[in-house]
Short mmCIF file of C-alpha atoms in Angstrom, two decimals:
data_model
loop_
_atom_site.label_atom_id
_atom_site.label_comp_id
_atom_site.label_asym_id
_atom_site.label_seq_id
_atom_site.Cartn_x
_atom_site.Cartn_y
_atom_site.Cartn_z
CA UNK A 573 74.56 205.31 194.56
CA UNK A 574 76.72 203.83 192.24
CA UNK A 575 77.48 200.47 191.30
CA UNK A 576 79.94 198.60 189.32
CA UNK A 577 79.50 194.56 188.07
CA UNK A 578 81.32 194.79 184.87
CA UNK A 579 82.88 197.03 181.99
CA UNK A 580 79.88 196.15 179.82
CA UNK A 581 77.09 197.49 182.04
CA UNK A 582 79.29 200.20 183.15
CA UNK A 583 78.76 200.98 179.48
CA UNK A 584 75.50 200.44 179.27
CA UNK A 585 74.40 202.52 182.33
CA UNK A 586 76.48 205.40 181.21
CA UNK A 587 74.61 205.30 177.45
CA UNK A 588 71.48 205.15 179.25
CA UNK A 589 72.39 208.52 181.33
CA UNK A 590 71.78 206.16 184.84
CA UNK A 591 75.30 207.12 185.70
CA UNK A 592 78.30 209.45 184.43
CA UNK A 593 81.52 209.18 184.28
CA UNK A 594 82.16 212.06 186.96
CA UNK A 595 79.66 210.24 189.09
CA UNK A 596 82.26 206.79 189.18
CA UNK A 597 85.47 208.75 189.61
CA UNK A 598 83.77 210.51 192.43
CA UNK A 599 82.65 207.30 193.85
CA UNK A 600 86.36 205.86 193.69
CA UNK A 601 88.09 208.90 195.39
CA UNK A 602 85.44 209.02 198.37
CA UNK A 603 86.26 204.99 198.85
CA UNK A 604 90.07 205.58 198.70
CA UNK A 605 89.70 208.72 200.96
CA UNK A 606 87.71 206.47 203.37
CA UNK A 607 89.96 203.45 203.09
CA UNK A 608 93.17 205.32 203.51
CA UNK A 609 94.25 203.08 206.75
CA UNK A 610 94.76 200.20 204.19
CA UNK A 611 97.53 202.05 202.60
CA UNK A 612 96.99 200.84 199.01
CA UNK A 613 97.83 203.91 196.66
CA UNK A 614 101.05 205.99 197.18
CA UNK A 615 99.65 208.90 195.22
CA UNK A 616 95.64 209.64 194.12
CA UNK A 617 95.63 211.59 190.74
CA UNK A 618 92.19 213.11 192.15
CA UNK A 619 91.67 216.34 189.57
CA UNK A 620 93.62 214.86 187.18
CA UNK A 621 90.51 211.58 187.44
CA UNK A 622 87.43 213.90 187.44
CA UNK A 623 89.11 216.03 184.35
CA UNK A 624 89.06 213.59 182.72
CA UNK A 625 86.23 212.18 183.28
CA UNK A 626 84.27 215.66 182.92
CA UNK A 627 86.07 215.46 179.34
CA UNK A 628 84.19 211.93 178.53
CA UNK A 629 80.71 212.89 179.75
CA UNK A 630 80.81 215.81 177.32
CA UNK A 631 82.14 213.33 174.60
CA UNK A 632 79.34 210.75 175.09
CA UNK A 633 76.50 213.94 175.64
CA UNK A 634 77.70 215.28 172.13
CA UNK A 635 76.90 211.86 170.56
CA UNK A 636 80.87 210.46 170.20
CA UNK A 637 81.07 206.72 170.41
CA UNK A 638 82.25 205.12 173.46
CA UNK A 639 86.17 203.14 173.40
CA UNK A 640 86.57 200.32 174.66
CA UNK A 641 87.19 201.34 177.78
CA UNK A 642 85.31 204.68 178.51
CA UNK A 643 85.72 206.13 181.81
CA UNK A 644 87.00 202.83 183.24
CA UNK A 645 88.95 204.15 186.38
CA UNK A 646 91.95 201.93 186.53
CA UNK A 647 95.13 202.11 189.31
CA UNK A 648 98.46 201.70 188.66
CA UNK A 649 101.34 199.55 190.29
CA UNK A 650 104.09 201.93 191.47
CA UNK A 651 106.28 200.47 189.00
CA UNK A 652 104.50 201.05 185.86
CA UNK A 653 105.95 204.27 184.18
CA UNK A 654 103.81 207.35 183.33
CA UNK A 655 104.71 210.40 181.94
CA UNK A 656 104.40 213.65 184.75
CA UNK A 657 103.49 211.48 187.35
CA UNK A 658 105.88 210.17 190.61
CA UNK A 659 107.48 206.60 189.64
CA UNK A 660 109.30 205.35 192.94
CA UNK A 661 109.53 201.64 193.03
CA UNK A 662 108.06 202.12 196.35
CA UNK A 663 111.64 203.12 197.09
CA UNK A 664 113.71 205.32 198.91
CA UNK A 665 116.08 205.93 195.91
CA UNK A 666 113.46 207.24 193.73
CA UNK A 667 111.44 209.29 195.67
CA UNK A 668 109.96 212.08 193.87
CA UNK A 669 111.57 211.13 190.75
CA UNK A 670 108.86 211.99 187.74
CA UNK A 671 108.88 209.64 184.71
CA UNK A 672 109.41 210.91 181.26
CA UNK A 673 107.68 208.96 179.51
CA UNK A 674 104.63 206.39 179.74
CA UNK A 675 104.56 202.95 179.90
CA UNK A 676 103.73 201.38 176.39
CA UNK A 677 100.51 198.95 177.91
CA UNK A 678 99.64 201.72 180.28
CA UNK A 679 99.23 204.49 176.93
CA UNK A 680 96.99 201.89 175.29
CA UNK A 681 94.91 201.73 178.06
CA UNK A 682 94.69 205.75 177.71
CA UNK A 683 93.89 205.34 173.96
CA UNK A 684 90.88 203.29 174.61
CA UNK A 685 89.92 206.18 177.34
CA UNK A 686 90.44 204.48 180.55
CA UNK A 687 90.47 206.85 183.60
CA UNK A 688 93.78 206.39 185.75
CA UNK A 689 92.93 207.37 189.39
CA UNK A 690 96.41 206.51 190.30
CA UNK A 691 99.64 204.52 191.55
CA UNK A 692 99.06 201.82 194.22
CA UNK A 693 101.76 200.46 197.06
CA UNK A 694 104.00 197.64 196.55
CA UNK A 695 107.15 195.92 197.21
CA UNK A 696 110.22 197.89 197.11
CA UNK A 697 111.47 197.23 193.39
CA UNK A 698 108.54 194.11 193.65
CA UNK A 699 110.79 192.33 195.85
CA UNK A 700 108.23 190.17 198.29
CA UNK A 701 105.49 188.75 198.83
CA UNK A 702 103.63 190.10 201.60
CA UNK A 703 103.60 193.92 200.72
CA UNK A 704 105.27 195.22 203.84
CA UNK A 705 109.04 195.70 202.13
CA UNK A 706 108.02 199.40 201.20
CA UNK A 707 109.49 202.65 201.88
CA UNK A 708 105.35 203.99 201.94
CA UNK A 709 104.85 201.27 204.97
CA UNK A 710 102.62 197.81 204.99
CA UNK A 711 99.33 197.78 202.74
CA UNK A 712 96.73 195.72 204.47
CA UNK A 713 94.61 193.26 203.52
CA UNK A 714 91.03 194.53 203.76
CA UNK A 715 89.76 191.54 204.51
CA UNK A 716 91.42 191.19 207.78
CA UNK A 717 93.56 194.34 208.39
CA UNK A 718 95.89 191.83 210.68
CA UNK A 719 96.91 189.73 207.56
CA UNK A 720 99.13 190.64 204.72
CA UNK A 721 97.41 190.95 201.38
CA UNK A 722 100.36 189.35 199.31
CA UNK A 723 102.86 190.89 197.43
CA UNK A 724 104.99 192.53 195.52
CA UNK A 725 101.38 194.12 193.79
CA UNK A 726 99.46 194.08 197.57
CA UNK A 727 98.43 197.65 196.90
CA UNK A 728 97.19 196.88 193.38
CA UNK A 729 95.29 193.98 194.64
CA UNK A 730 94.01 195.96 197.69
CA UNK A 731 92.65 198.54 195.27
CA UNK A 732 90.46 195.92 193.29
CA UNK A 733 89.46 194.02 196.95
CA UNK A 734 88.12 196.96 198.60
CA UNK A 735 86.37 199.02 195.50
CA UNK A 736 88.95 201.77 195.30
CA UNK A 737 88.94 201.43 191.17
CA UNK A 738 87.82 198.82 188.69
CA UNK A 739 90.86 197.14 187.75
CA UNK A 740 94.32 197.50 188.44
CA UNK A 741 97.61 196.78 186.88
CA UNK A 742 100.63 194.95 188.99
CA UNK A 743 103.58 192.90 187.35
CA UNK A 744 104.59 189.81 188.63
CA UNK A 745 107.90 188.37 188.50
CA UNK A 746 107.47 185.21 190.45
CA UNK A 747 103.90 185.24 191.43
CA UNK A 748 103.31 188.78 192.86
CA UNK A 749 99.68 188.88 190.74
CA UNK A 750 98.49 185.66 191.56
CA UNK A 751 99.20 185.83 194.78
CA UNK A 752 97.97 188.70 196.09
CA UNK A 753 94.38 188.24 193.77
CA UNK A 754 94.78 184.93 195.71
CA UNK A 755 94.90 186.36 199.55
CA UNK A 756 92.90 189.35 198.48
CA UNK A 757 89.81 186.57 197.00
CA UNK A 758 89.96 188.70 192.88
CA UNK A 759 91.63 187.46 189.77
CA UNK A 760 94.67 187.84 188.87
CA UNK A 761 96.13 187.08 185.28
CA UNK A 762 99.61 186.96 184.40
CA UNK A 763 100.04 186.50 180.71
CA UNK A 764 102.75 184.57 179.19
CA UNK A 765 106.46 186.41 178.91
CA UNK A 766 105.78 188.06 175.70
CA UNK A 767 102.51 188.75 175.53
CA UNK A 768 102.56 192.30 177.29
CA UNK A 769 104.56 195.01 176.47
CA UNK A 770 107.48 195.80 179.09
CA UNK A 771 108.14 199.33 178.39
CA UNK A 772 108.06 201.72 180.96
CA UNK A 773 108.23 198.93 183.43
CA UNK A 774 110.89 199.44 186.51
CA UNK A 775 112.41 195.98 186.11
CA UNK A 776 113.50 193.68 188.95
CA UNK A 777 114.57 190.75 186.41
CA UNK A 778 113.80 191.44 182.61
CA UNK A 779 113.69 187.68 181.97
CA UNK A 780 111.13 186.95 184.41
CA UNK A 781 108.94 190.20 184.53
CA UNK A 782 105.59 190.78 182.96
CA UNK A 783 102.85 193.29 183.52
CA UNK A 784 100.02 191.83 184.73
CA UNK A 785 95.98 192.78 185.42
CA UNK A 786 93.47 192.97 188.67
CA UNK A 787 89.72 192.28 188.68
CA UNK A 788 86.88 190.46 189.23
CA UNK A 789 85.25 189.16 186.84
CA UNK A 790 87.19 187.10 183.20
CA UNK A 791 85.57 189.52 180.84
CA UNK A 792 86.99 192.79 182.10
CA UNK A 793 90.24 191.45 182.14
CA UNK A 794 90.15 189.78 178.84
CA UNK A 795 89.20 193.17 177.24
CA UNK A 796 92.29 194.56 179.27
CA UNK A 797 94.39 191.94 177.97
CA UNK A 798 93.29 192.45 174.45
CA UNK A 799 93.67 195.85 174.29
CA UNK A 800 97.76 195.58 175.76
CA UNK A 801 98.73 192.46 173.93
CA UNK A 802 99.53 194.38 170.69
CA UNK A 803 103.00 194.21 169.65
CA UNK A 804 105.57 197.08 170.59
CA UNK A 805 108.85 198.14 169.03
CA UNK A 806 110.09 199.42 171.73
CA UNK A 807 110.41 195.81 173.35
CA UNK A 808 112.17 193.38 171.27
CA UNK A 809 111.16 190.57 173.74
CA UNK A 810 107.41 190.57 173.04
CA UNK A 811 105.57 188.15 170.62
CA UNK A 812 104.93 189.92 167.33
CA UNK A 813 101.39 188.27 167.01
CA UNK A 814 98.58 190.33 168.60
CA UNK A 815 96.13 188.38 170.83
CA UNK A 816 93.21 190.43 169.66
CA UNK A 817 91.16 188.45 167.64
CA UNK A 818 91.53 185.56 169.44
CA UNK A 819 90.73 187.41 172.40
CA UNK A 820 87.33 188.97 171.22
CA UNK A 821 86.22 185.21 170.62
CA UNK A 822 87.24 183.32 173.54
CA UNK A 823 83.55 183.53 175.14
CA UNK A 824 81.66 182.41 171.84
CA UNK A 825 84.27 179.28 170.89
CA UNK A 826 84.62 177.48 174.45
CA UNK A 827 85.24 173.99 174.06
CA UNK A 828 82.60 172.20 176.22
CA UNK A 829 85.39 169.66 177.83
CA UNK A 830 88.68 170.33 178.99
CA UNK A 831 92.23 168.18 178.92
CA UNK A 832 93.10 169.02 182.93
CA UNK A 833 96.51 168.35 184.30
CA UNK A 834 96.94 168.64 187.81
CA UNK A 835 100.58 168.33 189.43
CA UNK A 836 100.88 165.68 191.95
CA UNK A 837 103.98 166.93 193.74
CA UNK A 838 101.96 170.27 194.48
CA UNK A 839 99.21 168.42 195.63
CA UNK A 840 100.80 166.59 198.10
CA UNK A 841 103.81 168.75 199.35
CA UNK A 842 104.38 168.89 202.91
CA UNK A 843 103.76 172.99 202.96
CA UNK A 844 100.32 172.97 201.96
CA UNK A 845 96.98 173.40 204.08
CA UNK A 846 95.03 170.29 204.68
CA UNK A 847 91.72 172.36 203.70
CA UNK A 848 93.19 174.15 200.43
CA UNK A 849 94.57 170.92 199.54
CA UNK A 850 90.54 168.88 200.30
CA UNK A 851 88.72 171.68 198.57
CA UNK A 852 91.50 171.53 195.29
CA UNK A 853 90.98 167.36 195.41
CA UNK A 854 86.73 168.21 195.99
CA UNK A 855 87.10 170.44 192.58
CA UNK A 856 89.12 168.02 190.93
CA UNK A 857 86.33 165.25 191.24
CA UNK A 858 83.85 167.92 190.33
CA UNK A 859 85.70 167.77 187.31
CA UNK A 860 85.53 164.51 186.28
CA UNK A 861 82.27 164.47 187.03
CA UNK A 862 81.39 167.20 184.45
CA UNK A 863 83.39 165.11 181.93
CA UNK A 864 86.12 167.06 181.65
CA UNK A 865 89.37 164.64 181.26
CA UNK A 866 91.48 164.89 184.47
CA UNK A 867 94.59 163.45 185.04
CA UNK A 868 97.57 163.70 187.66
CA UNK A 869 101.14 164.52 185.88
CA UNK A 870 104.23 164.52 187.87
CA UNK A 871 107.06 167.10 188.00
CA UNK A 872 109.68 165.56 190.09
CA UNK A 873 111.38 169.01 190.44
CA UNK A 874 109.48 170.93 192.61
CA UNK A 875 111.69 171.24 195.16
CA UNK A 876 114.40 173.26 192.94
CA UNK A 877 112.03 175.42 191.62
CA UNK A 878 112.28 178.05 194.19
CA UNK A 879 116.13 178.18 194.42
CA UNK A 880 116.63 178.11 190.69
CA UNK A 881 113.95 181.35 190.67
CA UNK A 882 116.05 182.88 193.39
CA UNK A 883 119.24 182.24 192.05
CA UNK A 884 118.32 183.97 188.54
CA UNK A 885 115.81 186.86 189.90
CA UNK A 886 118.90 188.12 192.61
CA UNK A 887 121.38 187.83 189.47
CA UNK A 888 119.62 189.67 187.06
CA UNK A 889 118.14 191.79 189.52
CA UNK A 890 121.41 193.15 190.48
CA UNK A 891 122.63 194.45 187.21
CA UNK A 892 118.97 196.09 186.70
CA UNK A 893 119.69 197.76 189.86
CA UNK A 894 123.06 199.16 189.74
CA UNK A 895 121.86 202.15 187.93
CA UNK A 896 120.23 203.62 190.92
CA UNK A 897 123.34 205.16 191.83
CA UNK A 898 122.44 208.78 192.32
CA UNK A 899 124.95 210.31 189.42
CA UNK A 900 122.38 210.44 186.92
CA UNK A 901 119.19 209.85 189.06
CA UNK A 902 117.97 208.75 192.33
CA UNK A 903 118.96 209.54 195.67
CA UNK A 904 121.67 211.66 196.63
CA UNK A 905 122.70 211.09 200.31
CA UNK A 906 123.80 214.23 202.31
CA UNK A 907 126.96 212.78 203.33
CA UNK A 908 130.15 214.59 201.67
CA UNK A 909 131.97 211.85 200.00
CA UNK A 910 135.56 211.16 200.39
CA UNK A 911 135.56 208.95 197.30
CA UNK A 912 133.88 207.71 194.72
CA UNK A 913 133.47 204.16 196.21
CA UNK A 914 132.15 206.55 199.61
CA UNK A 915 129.69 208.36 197.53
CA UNK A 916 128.04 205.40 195.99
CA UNK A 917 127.81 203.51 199.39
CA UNK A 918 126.05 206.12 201.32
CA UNK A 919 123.98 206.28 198.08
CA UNK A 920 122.68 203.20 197.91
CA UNK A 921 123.18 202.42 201.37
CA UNK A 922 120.60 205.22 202.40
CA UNK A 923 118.26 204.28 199.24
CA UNK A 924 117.34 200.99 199.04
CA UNK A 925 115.84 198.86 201.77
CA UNK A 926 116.67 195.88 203.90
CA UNK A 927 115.36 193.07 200.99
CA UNK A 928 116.23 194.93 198.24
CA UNK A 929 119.83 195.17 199.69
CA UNK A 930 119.87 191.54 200.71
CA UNK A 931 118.75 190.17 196.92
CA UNK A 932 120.98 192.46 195.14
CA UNK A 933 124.02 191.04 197.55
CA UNK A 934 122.82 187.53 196.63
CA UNK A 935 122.80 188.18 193.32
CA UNK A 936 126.53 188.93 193.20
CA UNK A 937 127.41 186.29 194.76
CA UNK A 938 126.36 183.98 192.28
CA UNK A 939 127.09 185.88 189.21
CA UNK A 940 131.07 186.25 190.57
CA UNK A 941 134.00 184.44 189.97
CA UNK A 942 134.08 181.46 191.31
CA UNK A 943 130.73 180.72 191.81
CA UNK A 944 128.75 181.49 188.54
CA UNK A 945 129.26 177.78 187.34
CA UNK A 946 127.94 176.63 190.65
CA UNK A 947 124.87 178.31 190.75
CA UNK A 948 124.25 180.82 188.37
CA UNK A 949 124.83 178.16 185.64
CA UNK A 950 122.80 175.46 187.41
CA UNK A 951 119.90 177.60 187.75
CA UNK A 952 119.55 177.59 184.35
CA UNK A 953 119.88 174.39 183.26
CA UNK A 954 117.23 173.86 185.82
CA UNK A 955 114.86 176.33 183.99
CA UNK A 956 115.95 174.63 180.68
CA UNK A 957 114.67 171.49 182.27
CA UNK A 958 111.67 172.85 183.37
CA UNK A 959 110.67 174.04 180.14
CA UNK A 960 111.15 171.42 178.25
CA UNK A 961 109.08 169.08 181.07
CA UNK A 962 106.46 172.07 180.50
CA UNK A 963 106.37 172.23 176.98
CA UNK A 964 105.64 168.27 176.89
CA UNK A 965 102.91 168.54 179.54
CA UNK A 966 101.24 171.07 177.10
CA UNK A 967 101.62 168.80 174.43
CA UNK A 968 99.16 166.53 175.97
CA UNK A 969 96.78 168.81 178.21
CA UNK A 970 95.09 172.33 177.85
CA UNK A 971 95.96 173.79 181.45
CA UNK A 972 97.18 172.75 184.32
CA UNK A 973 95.39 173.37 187.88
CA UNK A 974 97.62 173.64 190.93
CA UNK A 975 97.38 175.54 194.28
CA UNK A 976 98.46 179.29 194.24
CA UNK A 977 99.93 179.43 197.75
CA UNK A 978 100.36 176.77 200.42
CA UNK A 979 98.49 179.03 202.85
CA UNK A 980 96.06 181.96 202.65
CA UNK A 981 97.06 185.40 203.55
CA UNK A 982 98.95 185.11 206.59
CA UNK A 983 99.55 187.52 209.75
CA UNK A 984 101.92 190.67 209.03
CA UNK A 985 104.77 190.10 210.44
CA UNK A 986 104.77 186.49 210.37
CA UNK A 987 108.02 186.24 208.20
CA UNK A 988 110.27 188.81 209.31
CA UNK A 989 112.75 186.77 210.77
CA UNK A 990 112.88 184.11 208.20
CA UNK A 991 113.13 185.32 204.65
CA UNK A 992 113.92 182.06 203.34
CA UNK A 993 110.38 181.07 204.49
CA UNK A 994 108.86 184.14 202.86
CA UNK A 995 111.05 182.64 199.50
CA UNK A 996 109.79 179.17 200.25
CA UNK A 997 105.94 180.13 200.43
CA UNK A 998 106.44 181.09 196.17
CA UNK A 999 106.83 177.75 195.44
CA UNK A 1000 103.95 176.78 193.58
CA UNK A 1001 103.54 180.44 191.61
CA UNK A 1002 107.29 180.84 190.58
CA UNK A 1003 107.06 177.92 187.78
CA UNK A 1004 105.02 180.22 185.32
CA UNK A 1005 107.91 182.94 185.29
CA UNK A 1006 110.30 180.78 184.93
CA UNK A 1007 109.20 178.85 182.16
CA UNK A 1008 107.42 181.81 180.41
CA UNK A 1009 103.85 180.46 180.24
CA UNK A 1010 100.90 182.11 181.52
CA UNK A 1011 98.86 181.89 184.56
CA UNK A 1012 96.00 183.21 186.18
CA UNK A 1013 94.78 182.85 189.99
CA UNK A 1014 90.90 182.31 190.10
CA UNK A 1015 89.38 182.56 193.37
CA UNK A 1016 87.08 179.87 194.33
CA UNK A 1017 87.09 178.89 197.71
CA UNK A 1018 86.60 180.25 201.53
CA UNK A 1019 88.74 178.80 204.27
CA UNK A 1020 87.23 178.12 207.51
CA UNK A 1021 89.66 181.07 208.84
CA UNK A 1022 87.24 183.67 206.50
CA UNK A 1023 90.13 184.35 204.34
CA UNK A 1024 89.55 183.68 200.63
CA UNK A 1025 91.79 181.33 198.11
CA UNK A 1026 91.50 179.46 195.26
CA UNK A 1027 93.40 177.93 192.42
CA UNK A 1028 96.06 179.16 189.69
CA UNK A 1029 95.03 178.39 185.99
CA UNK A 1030 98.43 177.65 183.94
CA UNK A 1031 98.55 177.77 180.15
CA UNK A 1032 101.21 177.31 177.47
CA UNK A 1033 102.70 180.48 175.40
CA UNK A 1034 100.18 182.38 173.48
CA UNK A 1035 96.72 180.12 174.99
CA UNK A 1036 95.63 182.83 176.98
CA UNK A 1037 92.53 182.19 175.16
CA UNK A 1038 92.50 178.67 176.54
CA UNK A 1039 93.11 180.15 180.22
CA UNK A 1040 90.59 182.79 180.19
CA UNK A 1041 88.00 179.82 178.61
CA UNK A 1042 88.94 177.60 181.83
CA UNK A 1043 88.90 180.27 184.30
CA UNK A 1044 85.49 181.17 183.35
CA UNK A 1045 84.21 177.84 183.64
CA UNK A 1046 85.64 177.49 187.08
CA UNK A 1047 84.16 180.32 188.03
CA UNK A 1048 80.87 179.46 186.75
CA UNK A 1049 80.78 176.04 187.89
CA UNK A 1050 81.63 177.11 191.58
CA UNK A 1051 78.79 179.56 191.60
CA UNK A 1052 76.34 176.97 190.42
CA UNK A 1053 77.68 174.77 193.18
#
């Protein structure tokens, strides 16, 4: 039978011939086959996987050193490009479209000869938050197959929960990592805008996107971080200074203590669950008692967080968009057009989905005459504001602890009828993206309704080191407890 705890004994096993790397991938597609109600993947790459991994037994039997990341069978967020494979978006407009090319972090996962079993459910264009805005259907949470497991990257998440692969990539443009690790009880890292190459990533809204990584335990997805964080020409946006070595150190130079900000306005908002917000305030004195130096901080705008994020996102997002159009690619309705302005309607009309067509009409109406100053230029001078009030927390502190979501995973369906709720519910996960810094959800806790949560980790630009250190010692701490 086998068994996976972490990359490193994965390793270890394999050089000791108790397991093979045809023996994992074999493993994984008999739990996806099995688990197929939950909807996670929209395609399995099965003979592609055991190829593959038929390929790196014979390496590692004729004596060839082991990569970094040697038969590690990895999924894929159906937004993440890779070359002779189906990239959809978990859309309409793309379906069956083939990418040309593969993602820049994805191919360096493929250098270090990780095993990619294939592309996992999600958001349409990573527009939500509960998973169910997808041309494929609802992924569900495997925890509770009644609940949502978050979104945009639920099937991602999903993938990790329920032992379909080892780790998984998503991207999260507002929170749709953390969240999900968060209702699905793994980690879930989003690293600072920068830090991960964004090439070969279907955008929703450049400015806010980053790729980001599944698992379960701080090591594996350090090494995954590490190995993605080198600097790409083919995205001018990234930071230019690898987080490698740093990286490969971040167990052995842990500071013992820890300066810990916690926001007061999240801690006290109205929308939050008396027992997320007890056990948060419980770890908080746990904290102080381990002499770590604790201290509330206030961020007085809270409250415009969420429409400044919405406001931006729906703007940029509808530019990225408008090239599904179906001239050059996507879908091509059978309706004979009368016009031009005809055949781009039934186009996109018959392509994208209800959200998807509701943010990209939000997002020109605040880009268009009249009412760009209003809101569009608000919006950000709000994120200005918020970076600056950011930056000057971070002058002071390591991290900052806050919730992740004001609930755990909630019942599918619950939102339909009230998207602004579903927008509302980001509130406490959309502050990373906006100000660029990095954050990662950590699950801790158990509510008394079974379903897991825990808390979001936030660092300043280019301290993932810093994050992964604190994350760790959560985690360790909590199991002691």
């Amino acid at each position: 039978m086998f068994s996976f705890t972490t990359i490193a004994n994965y390793h270890i096993a394999l050089q000791q011939n108790l397991t093979s790397c045809t023996i994992a991938v074999q493993h994984y597609l008999q739990r996806i086959e099995k688990q197929q109600h939950l909807n996670a993947f929209v395609e399995v790459y099965a003979n592609e996987a055991l190829a593959k991994a038929k390929l790196l037994d014979e390496q590692l039997y004729a004596g060839l050193p082991l990569k970094k990341l040697h038969g590690v069978v990895i999924a894929i967020k159906d937004v993440i490009c890779y070359q002779g494979h189906t990239v959809t978006a978990a859309s309409n407009i793309l379906k069956n479209f083939t990418s040309l090319y593969t993602a820049t972090a994805l191919q360096y996962l493929i250098n270090e000869d990780a095993i990619i079993i294939g592309n996992c459910n999600c958001d349409e264009f990573a527009m939500g938050s509960t998973n169910e805005n997808s041309a494929y259907g609802k992924v569900l949470n495997a925890l509770d197959n009644t609940k949502v497991p978050g979104g945009s990257s639920g099937g991602s998440a999903v993938a990790v929960q329920a032992n379909m692969c080892m780790l998984s990539l998503g991207s999260d443009t507002g929170g749709s990592v953390r969240q999900p690790a968060d209702f699905c009880g793994i980690i879930g890292l989003k690293p600072s805008y920068g830090t991960i190459s964004r090439y070969g990533l279907l955008a929703y809204a450049s400015s806010f996107d980053q790729i980001g990584i599944f698992g379960k335990t701080i090591a594996d997805v350090a090494l995954l971080l590490q190995i993605m964080s080198v600097p790409d020409v083919m995205d001018s946006t990234m930071n230019q200074q690898a987080l490698t070595q740093q990286l490969q150190q971040y167990e052995e130079k842990a500071p013992n203590h820890f300066k810990i900000a916690f926001l007061k306005q999240a801690m006290q908002h109205t929308s939050i669950d008396g027992e997320i917000a007890e056990k948060i305030n419980q770890l908080k004195n746990n904290l102080v008692a381990d002499k770590h130096i604790v201290e509330e901080v206030d961020l007085d705008m809270l409250d415009f967080i969420v429409p400044a994020y919405y406001v931006l996102t729906t703007a940029e997002a509808s530019t990225n968009l408008s090239r599904y159009d179906g001239v050059r690619f996507g879908h091509l309705s059978p309706k004979k057009p009368q016009n031009l302005n005809d055949f781009y309607l039934n186009n996109r009309s018959e392509g994208f989905g209800t959200e998807v067509k509701r943010r990209i009409m939000l997002g020109t109406f605040v880009l268009s005459t009249g009412y760009y100053d209003a809101y569009y230029s608000k919006a950000q001078k709000i994120r200005r504001l918020l970076i600056e009030k950011i930056e000057h927390i971070f002058s002071q502190y390591d991290v900052v602890i806050m919730p992740v979501s004001p609930c755990t995973a909630f019942a599918i369906g619950q939102n339909d009828k009230d998207p602004v709720a579903m927008y509302l519910a980001d509130i406490f996960t959309v502050f990373a993206n906006l100000t660029g810094i990095g954050g990662v959800a950590v699950p801790l806790f158990s509510h008394s309704n079974n379903m897991p949560f825990g808390v979001q980790v936030l660092c300043n630009k280019k301290q993932e080191v810093l994050l992964l250190q604190v994350a760790d010692m959560l985690l360790s701490t909590q199991q002691q407890a």
